[in-house]
Amino acid sequence: MILEDRIQADVSTWRERVNRLTKEHGDFVISNVTVSQIFSGIRGVPIQVSDISYVDPEKGIRYRGYTINEILSLLPKLPDTNYPLVGGVYHLLMGNELPTMEKALAIENEWKNRSEVPDYVFRIIDSFPENASTMAMYSAAILSMSSDSKFSKGYHDSLRKEDYWKAMLDDSLDLTARSPQIAAYIYNKKYRNNEQIGPNKSLDYAANFAHMIGKGDDPLYADLMRLFILLHADHENANVSAHTAHLVGSALSDIYLSCSAGLNGLAGPLHGLANQECFNWLLDLYNTYQGVPTKQQVTEYIQKTLDEGKVIPGYGHAVLRCIDPRFEAERQFAEKYFPDDEYFRTAMVVFETAPDMLKATGKVKNPWPNVDALNGTLQYHFGVTQSDYYTVLFGLSRMLGFTCHIVWARALGKPIERPKALTTRLLESMIAEEKKQEATK
Ligand SMILES: CC(C)(COP(=O)(O)OP(=O)(O)OC[C@H]1O[C@@H](n2cnc3c(N)ncnc32)[C@H](O)[C@@H]1OP(=O)(O)O)[C@@H](O)C(=O)NCCC(=O)NCCS
């Protein structure tokens, strides 16, 4: 299988690099941890090595070293489409190589062959109450497939440790192949009177998803989904969802248990849920002024949000210190295809206004827009107006990144994670001891 051969070709070199680092430089100090970092979400403390993707504060996300713009121009695209095949994105992330069209299509085909979703998954989704959140349904559906895990079976049938990653890769391909139909089933159940549309195997990953949620007659929406999945596929493995997926995976939990856990983290309002909050805020802004607001009106509205002690959704980032290139890519998409869309124009007035106002607060470290500032606007344009579904779209895409990190963690034999906790009393006495020693110097 194409990805297995690709990883197999590289894995011993990576293992040697990691072994050399730990054997020869295991005591090298990377950073010291401060009391305030411990009390503020271990902010900025290096806790992972992330070769699959890396958030460059000044340039944005890089996948295997490539910027978003490079990826958009270098990955293979189908004729008559403007955005790369998702199979190519997965090849780059998982296989650490820019694929040819043939290799990108090989992954697309692999997904088609593995795409059948077991019936019990749909029954589990059906058993949720009507008011259930789409993310709870999605996460439970992914979790339910744990019984199909080839890794778990192999683990209990004495699979060799150095081959764990092969079974994890096998499971990852099954999961990522099935996930679009599961996400589509949830959409149709909640928002299209349960009118389900089966997969069309002649279509690529993104176009097939578009088809299954009833958008098959608009080729531009398939292009948007190619772009959307590419932009959301990964963002380092130290954020809440990816780190959760990795942490659970480090206990040798299978891919379904690990990815479902990651999705639960993504469902939080400070993480993946922000994209729906962002669009609701924009919609409210538009409705308040009954149309595209002026810069003056947006200034008033932003001030009101800040005065209420709230954040401006879609602006700021824990790591980035520049305009998110994913925002730029989405802005270019809208500029090209629907520059006059009123919600897009509203978002652009916010873009002209918010950064200066956030700078003026004197405390916001990054006043620039992140990807959430436009996600909802683009989906809304195509009639995907149900903002509580936007995080599922994010999860569908991010499952690519989760699975790549977990497979490679297994390939490199990364052990179970077990950091150390301290008590408040211990911290106080450590500080007191240090002060005592300083006083006696
Ligand atoms: C993304 C986010 C959570 C990062 O938080 P962070 O790393 O703590 O950001 P900062 O270090 O710049 O925060 C410093 C201060 O600026 C504030 N701030 C940051 N972004 C802000 C925003 N968009 N609007 C208003 N205030 C903001 C913080 O609340 C904090 O205020 P405090 O000291 O009174 O608590 C934050 O920017 C935010 O809430 N943005 C809006 C929501 C969003 O877009 N989320 C999606 C992220 S991809």
XYZ file of C-alpha atoms and ligand atoms in Angstrom:
489
model
C 0.000 0.000 0.000
C 1.339 3.369 -1.086
C 1.538 5.156 2.294
C 2.902 2.130 4.116
C 5.749 1.823 1.592
C 6.413 5.556 1.834
C 6.640 5.536 5.646
C 8.612 2.274 5.638
C 11.199 3.914 3.379
C 11.752 6.730 5.885
C 11.053 5.263 9.272
C 14.495 3.898 10.146
C 16.139 7.271 9.371
C 13.637 9.050 11.625
C 14.145 6.491 14.385
C 17.920 6.991 14.168
C 17.535 10.794 14.380
C 15.322 10.548 17.446
C 17.560 7.938 19.117
C 20.633 10.070 18.481
C 18.951 13.125 19.985
C 17.905 11.304 23.134
C 21.161 9.340 23.541
C 23.621 12.128 22.764
C 21.672 15.200 23.856
C 19.080 13.834 26.274
C 20.149 16.314 28.993
C 20.049 19.376 26.738
C 17.779 21.964 28.409
C 15.177 23.445 26.032
C 13.376 25.723 28.475
C 12.654 26.318 32.130
C 9.044 26.292 33.289
C 7.798 29.208 35.366
C 5.104 29.248 38.029
C 2.880 31.434 35.844
C 3.216 29.004 32.919
C 2.015 26.161 35.132
C -0.986 28.219 36.217
C -1.757 29.478 32.702
C -2.320 26.328 30.704
C 1.377 25.390 30.283
C 1.406 28.242 27.735
C 4.486 28.287 25.545
C 6.134 25.277 27.211
C 7.524 22.973 24.513
C 5.835 19.600 25.036
C 5.957 17.934 21.655
C 8.037 17.497 18.533
C 5.801 18.205 15.545
C 7.430 17.411 12.197
C 4.136 16.942 10.365
C 3.136 20.551 10.739
C 4.540 23.534 12.566
C 2.977 26.909 13.366
C 5.521 29.530 12.377
C 4.418 32.637 14.368
C 5.385 35.003 11.522
C 4.381 32.910 8.486
C 1.580 30.672 9.727
C 1.194 26.941 9.457
C 3.669 24.871 7.462
C 2.866 21.322 6.437
C 6.092 19.317 6.259
C 7.924 22.613 5.832
C 5.695 24.026 3.079
C 3.647 27.215 3.552
C -0.055 27.285 2.656
C 0.675 29.204 -0.550
C 3.311 26.687 -1.613
C 0.971 23.794 -0.880
C -1.840 25.403 -2.858
C 0.374 25.768 -5.887
C 2.409 22.531 -5.643
C -0.141 19.823 -4.843
C -1.897 18.080 -7.761
C -5.335 19.287 -8.863
C -7.943 17.552 -10.988
C -8.693 19.113 -14.402
C -11.299 21.913 -14.141
C -10.723 22.370 -10.420
C -8.709 25.082 -8.695
C -7.765 23.446 -5.412
C -5.672 20.353 -4.627
C -6.974 16.848 -4.068
C -7.355 15.955 -0.391
C -5.527 12.687 -1.151
C -2.481 14.787 -2.026
C -2.690 16.687 1.269
C -2.760 13.382 3.168
C 0.197 12.093 1.177
C 2.205 15.175 2.093
C 1.287 15.050 5.792
C 1.474 11.305 6.347
C 4.043 10.378 3.709
C 6.314 13.425 4.075
C 6.561 13.914 0.310
C 4.890 16.140 -2.274
C 2.875 13.621 -4.282
C 2.500 13.212 -8.000
C -1.069 13.166 -9.330
C -0.800 9.368 -9.494
C 0.056 9.117 -5.799
C -2.656 11.575 -4.739
C -5.196 9.550 -6.735
C -3.911 6.303 -5.194
C -4.893 7.652 -1.772
C -8.246 8.857 -3.080
C -8.830 5.300 -4.382
C -7.717 3.725 -1.133
C -10.377 5.842 0.608
C -13.054 4.791 -1.885
C -12.274 1.119 -1.252
C -12.535 1.570 2.505
C -15.475 3.959 2.646
C -18.286 1.618 3.668
C -19.707 2.744 7.009
C -21.047 -0.068 9.218
C -24.805 0.139 9.820
C -24.500 0.315 13.590
C -22.824 3.748 13.243
C -25.982 5.215 11.700
C -28.123 3.603 14.403
C -25.961 5.228 17.077
C -26.417 8.630 15.435
C -30.172 7.961 15.172
C -30.403 7.244 18.893
C -29.320 10.773 19.889
C -31.983 13.195 21.151
C -33.164 15.835 18.698
C -31.338 18.637 20.477
C -27.992 16.782 20.572
C -24.999 18.761 19.342
C -23.603 17.700 15.994
C -20.142 17.319 17.536
C -21.430 14.932 20.228
C -23.018 12.815 17.472
C -19.895 12.903 15.340
C -17.562 12.006 18.184
C -19.801 9.137 19.366
C -20.083 7.776 15.824
C -16.281 7.734 15.464
C -15.883 6.180 18.914
C -18.367 3.425 18.111
C -16.077 2.038 15.389
C -13.420 1.153 17.957
C -14.641 -2.446 17.792
C -13.370 -2.549 14.164
C -9.837 -1.537 15.099
C -7.227 -3.706 13.423
C -4.610 -2.348 15.802
C -6.544 -3.490 18.886
C -7.039 -6.923 17.400
C -3.376 -7.176 16.408
C -2.235 -5.945 19.814
C -4.092 -8.772 21.508
C -2.883 -11.239 18.842
C 0.778 -10.429 19.571
C 1.465 -7.852 16.818
C 5.174 -6.893 16.999
C 5.829 -3.519 18.594
C 7.791 -2.171 15.618
C 4.794 -2.942 13.405
C 2.175 -1.174 15.550
C 2.220 1.784 13.202
C 1.203 -0.347 10.207
C -2.017 -1.413 11.926
C -2.592 2.186 13.045
C -2.151 3.357 9.446
C -4.622 0.723 8.295
C -7.146 1.973 10.884
C -6.410 5.601 9.979
C -7.252 4.983 6.345
C -10.496 3.248 7.339
C -11.447 6.086 9.674
C -10.642 8.917 7.279
C -12.399 7.025 4.455
C -15.612 6.624 6.464
C -15.656 9.975 8.188
C -17.141 12.087 5.313
C -20.231 9.876 5.037
C -20.703 9.983 8.817
C -20.441 13.785 8.823
C -22.853 13.990 5.878
C -25.317 11.627 7.565
C -25.405 13.944 10.607
C -25.966 16.998 8.386
C -28.786 15.375 6.469
C -30.390 14.036 9.612
C -30.353 17.380 11.383
C -30.928 19.809 8.540
C -32.307 17.997 5.496
C -35.218 16.035 7.000
C -33.061 12.929 7.095
C -32.904 12.868 3.311
C -29.727 10.828 2.950
C -27.579 10.732 -0.195
C -25.225 7.792 -0.689
C -21.585 8.204 -1.745
C -20.601 8.591 -5.379
C -17.363 6.709 -5.942
C -16.605 8.535 -9.155
C -15.958 11.714 -7.147
C -12.900 12.752 -5.158
C -12.967 13.003 -1.345
C -14.138 16.621 -1.121
C -16.549 16.516 -4.071
C -18.112 13.325 -2.715
C -18.704 15.022 0.637
C -20.283 17.991 -1.159
C -22.484 15.556 -3.102
C -23.566 13.706 0.075
C -24.817 16.908 1.769
C -26.848 17.873 -1.290
C -24.370 20.311 -2.867
C -23.374 18.036 -5.721
C -24.699 20.368 -8.404
C -22.316 23.186 -7.506
C -18.706 22.432 -8.545
C -17.551 25.577 -6.752
C -18.683 24.161 -3.399
C -16.541 21.059 -4.030
C -13.607 23.426 -4.616
C -14.412 25.245 -1.384
C -14.374 21.922 0.480
C -11.021 20.993 -1.112
C -9.679 24.293 0.186
C -11.423 24.022 3.564
C -10.133 20.507 4.294
C -6.620 21.482 3.197
C -6.591 24.563 5.444
C -7.931 22.747 8.509
C -6.042 19.466 8.137
C -3.464 20.203 10.815
C -2.110 22.937 13.086
C 0.750 21.375 15.058
C 0.121 18.769 17.709
C 0.232 20.902 20.836
C -3.244 22.474 20.518
C -6.095 21.086 22.628
C -7.588 18.633 20.144
C -4.441 17.275 18.511
C -2.680 16.999 21.831
C -5.670 15.190 23.330
C -5.742 12.738 20.423
C -2.009 12.168 20.817
C -2.231 11.808 24.618
C -4.988 9.205 24.418
C -3.097 7.429 21.628
C 0.042 7.354 23.782
C -1.731 4.864 26.058
C -1.886 2.585 22.967
C -5.588 3.356 22.596
C -6.774 2.688 19.060
C -7.320 5.376 16.429
C -11.084 5.627 17.021
C -10.729 6.157 20.782
C -7.958 8.696 20.180
C -9.682 10.701 17.437
C -13.019 10.771 19.241
C -11.199 12.243 22.264
C -9.568 14.841 20.005
C -12.969 15.797 18.594
C -14.302 16.346 22.119
C -11.562 18.904 22.666
C -12.300 20.521 19.324
C -15.932 20.967 20.405
C -14.953 23.516 23.078
C -15.832 27.214 22.508
C -12.217 28.344 22.915
C -11.092 25.953 20.177
C -13.047 24.547 17.223
C -16.421 25.905 18.266
C -15.072 29.450 17.800
C -15.850 29.333 14.075
C -19.592 29.136 14.676
C -19.457 31.831 17.351
C -17.579 33.999 14.914
C -20.180 33.743 12.197
C -23.029 34.334 14.658
C -21.290 37.519 15.813
C -20.909 38.671 12.192
C -24.537 37.865 11.438
C -25.645 39.843 14.466
C -23.506 42.782 13.325
C -25.088 42.648 9.865
C -28.619 42.381 11.298
C -28.050 45.198 13.782
C -27.378 47.644 10.942
C -29.710 45.870 8.496
C -27.096 45.499 5.819
C -23.381 45.898 5.233
C -22.268 48.256 8.026
C -20.026 51.286 7.597
C -16.612 51.446 9.235
C -18.091 53.789 11.854
C -20.843 51.310 12.678
C -18.369 48.430 12.929
C -16.233 50.555 15.262
C -19.278 51.066 17.532
C -20.167 47.396 17.432
C -16.632 46.210 18.213
C -16.428 48.720 21.066
C -19.698 47.412 22.475
C -18.395 43.820 22.331
C -15.170 44.842 24.082
C -17.068 46.891 26.694
C -19.128 43.810 27.503
C -15.833 42.072 28.339
C -16.071 39.764 25.312
C -13.489 38.934 22.665
C -13.791 39.778 18.970
C -14.257 36.333 17.452
C -11.956 35.399 14.588
C -9.196 37.735 15.777
C -6.120 36.893 17.825
C -4.149 33.689 18.213
C -2.147 31.971 20.917
C 0.865 31.412 18.626
C 0.448 33.354 15.352
C 1.715 36.918 15.152
C 0.586 37.708 11.611
C -2.505 37.555 9.414
C -3.335 33.864 9.312
C -2.461 32.662 5.779
C -5.525 30.419 5.984
C -7.646 33.586 6.348
C -5.836 35.021 3.317
C -6.556 31.901 1.247
C -10.253 32.068 2.152
C -10.362 35.809 1.465
C -8.889 35.221 -2.010
C -11.497 32.527 -2.674
C -14.355 34.903 -1.805
C -12.775 37.862 -3.665
C -12.554 35.717 -6.767
C -15.969 34.066 -6.729
C -18.375 36.267 -4.754
C -16.837 39.653 -3.898
C -20.312 41.205 -3.562
C -21.673 38.738 -1.029
C -23.007 40.990 1.755
C -21.679 38.862 4.638
C -18.260 38.729 3.000
C -18.301 42.521 2.592
C -19.289 42.837 6.259
C -16.364 40.590 7.235
C -14.075 42.816 5.149
C -15.228 45.975 6.965
C -14.421 44.174 10.244
C -10.993 43.308 8.795
C -10.401 47.019 8.030
C -11.458 48.016 11.541
C -10.714 45.365 14.170
C -6.877 45.127 14.073
C -6.327 48.815 14.958
C -8.910 48.648 17.735
C -7.375 45.485 19.169
C -3.895 47.053 18.975
C -5.283 50.060 20.870
C -6.291 47.825 23.810
C -2.568 47.433 24.447
C -2.961 43.830 25.590
C -3.894 41.727 22.553
C -0.707 40.029 21.347
C -1.996 39.301 17.866
C -4.596 41.737 16.490
C -4.870 39.934 13.140
C -7.625 37.672 11.817
C -7.394 33.908 12.142
C -9.053 31.317 9.893
C -12.329 31.468 11.835
C -12.924 35.047 10.702
C -14.152 33.762 7.315
C -14.958 30.049 7.669
C -18.649 30.526 8.324
C -19.047 33.310 5.756
C -17.868 30.999 2.983
C -20.070 28.103 4.052
C -23.070 30.407 4.437
C -22.668 31.665 0.904
C -23.277 28.129 -0.363
C -26.321 27.603 1.834
C -24.594 25.739 4.659
C -26.201 28.147 7.082
C -26.317 25.920 10.173
C -23.436 27.341 12.165
C -23.453 24.540 14.739
C -22.286 22.241 11.956
C -19.138 24.252 11.180
C -17.131 22.493 13.882
C -17.987 19.120 12.327
C -16.481 20.369 9.056
C -13.413 21.363 11.033
C -13.312 17.911 12.690
C -13.718 16.115 9.369
C -10.632 17.967 8.134
C -8.579 17.781 11.330
C -8.975 14.005 11.511
C -6.303 13.932 8.778
C -3.807 15.629 11.082
C -4.780 13.623 14.190
C -4.221 10.330 12.395
C -0.850 11.388 10.905
C 0.510 12.422 14.311
C -0.686 9.201 15.940
C 0.702 6.901 13.225
C 4.091 8.611 13.370
C 4.120 8.578 17.181
C 3.635 4.821 16.979
C 6.278 4.477 14.239
C 8.813 6.337 16.363
C 7.865 4.372 19.476
C 6.817 7.473 21.443
C 5.965 6.315 24.971
C 2.920 6.979 27.120
C 2.766 10.632 28.217
C 3.083 11.187 31.935
C 4.086 14.711 32.981
C 4.274 15.555 36.681
C 1.865 17.489 38.881
C 2.913 19.507 41.955
C 0.869 20.761 44.878
C 0.435 24.455 45.707
C 2.164 23.818 49.033
C 5.136 22.244 47.219
C 5.435 25.266 44.935
C 5.283 27.634 47.913
C 7.967 25.721 49.777
C 10.215 25.485 46.663
C 10.025 29.297 46.340
C 10.608 29.838 50.077
C 13.646 27.516 49.986
C 15.106 29.377 46.992
C 14.624 32.722 48.798
C 16.269 31.354 51.950
C 19.280 30.201 49.955
C 19.543 33.576 48.205
C 19.442 35.368 51.582
C 22.325 33.271 52.916
C 24.536 33.966 49.866
C -7.404 32.857 20.213
C -7.321 33.398 21.638
C -8.106 32.445 22.561
C -5.841 33.455 22.057
O -5.803 33.845 23.402
P -4.470 34.341 24.084
O -3.327 33.540 23.603
O -4.722 34.406 25.544
O -4.329 35.812 23.461
P -3.471 37.008 24.038
O -2.256 36.522 24.738
O -3.295 37.966 22.914
O -4.458 37.630 25.125
C -4.083 38.790 25.856
C -5.332 39.558 26.193
O -5.939 40.006 24.975
C -7.277 39.583 24.929
N -7.648 39.212 23.558
C -7.045 38.308 22.760
N -7.728 38.192 21.604
C -8.754 39.068 21.691
C -9.825 39.371 20.813
N -9.987 38.765 19.647
N -10.706 40.310 21.212
C -10.581 40.928 22.407
N -9.602 40.660 23.276
C -8.710 39.714 22.920
C -7.315 38.338 25.807
O -8.637 38.071 26.237
C -6.393 38.746 26.930
O -7.090 39.607 27.786
P -6.936 39.503 29.397
O -5.483 39.724 29.642
O -7.828 40.577 29.890
O -7.377 38.114 29.763
C -7.906 34.825 21.703
O -7.188 35.665 20.822
C -9.385 34.867 21.411
O -10.197 34.616 22.311
N -9.761 35.199 20.123
C -11.142 35.233 19.741
C -11.699 33.834 19.570
C -11.118 33.149 18.350
O -11.015 33.732 17.294
N -10.772 31.868 18.522
C -10.262 31.067 17.429
C -8.797 30.897 17.551
S -8.129 30.059 16.145
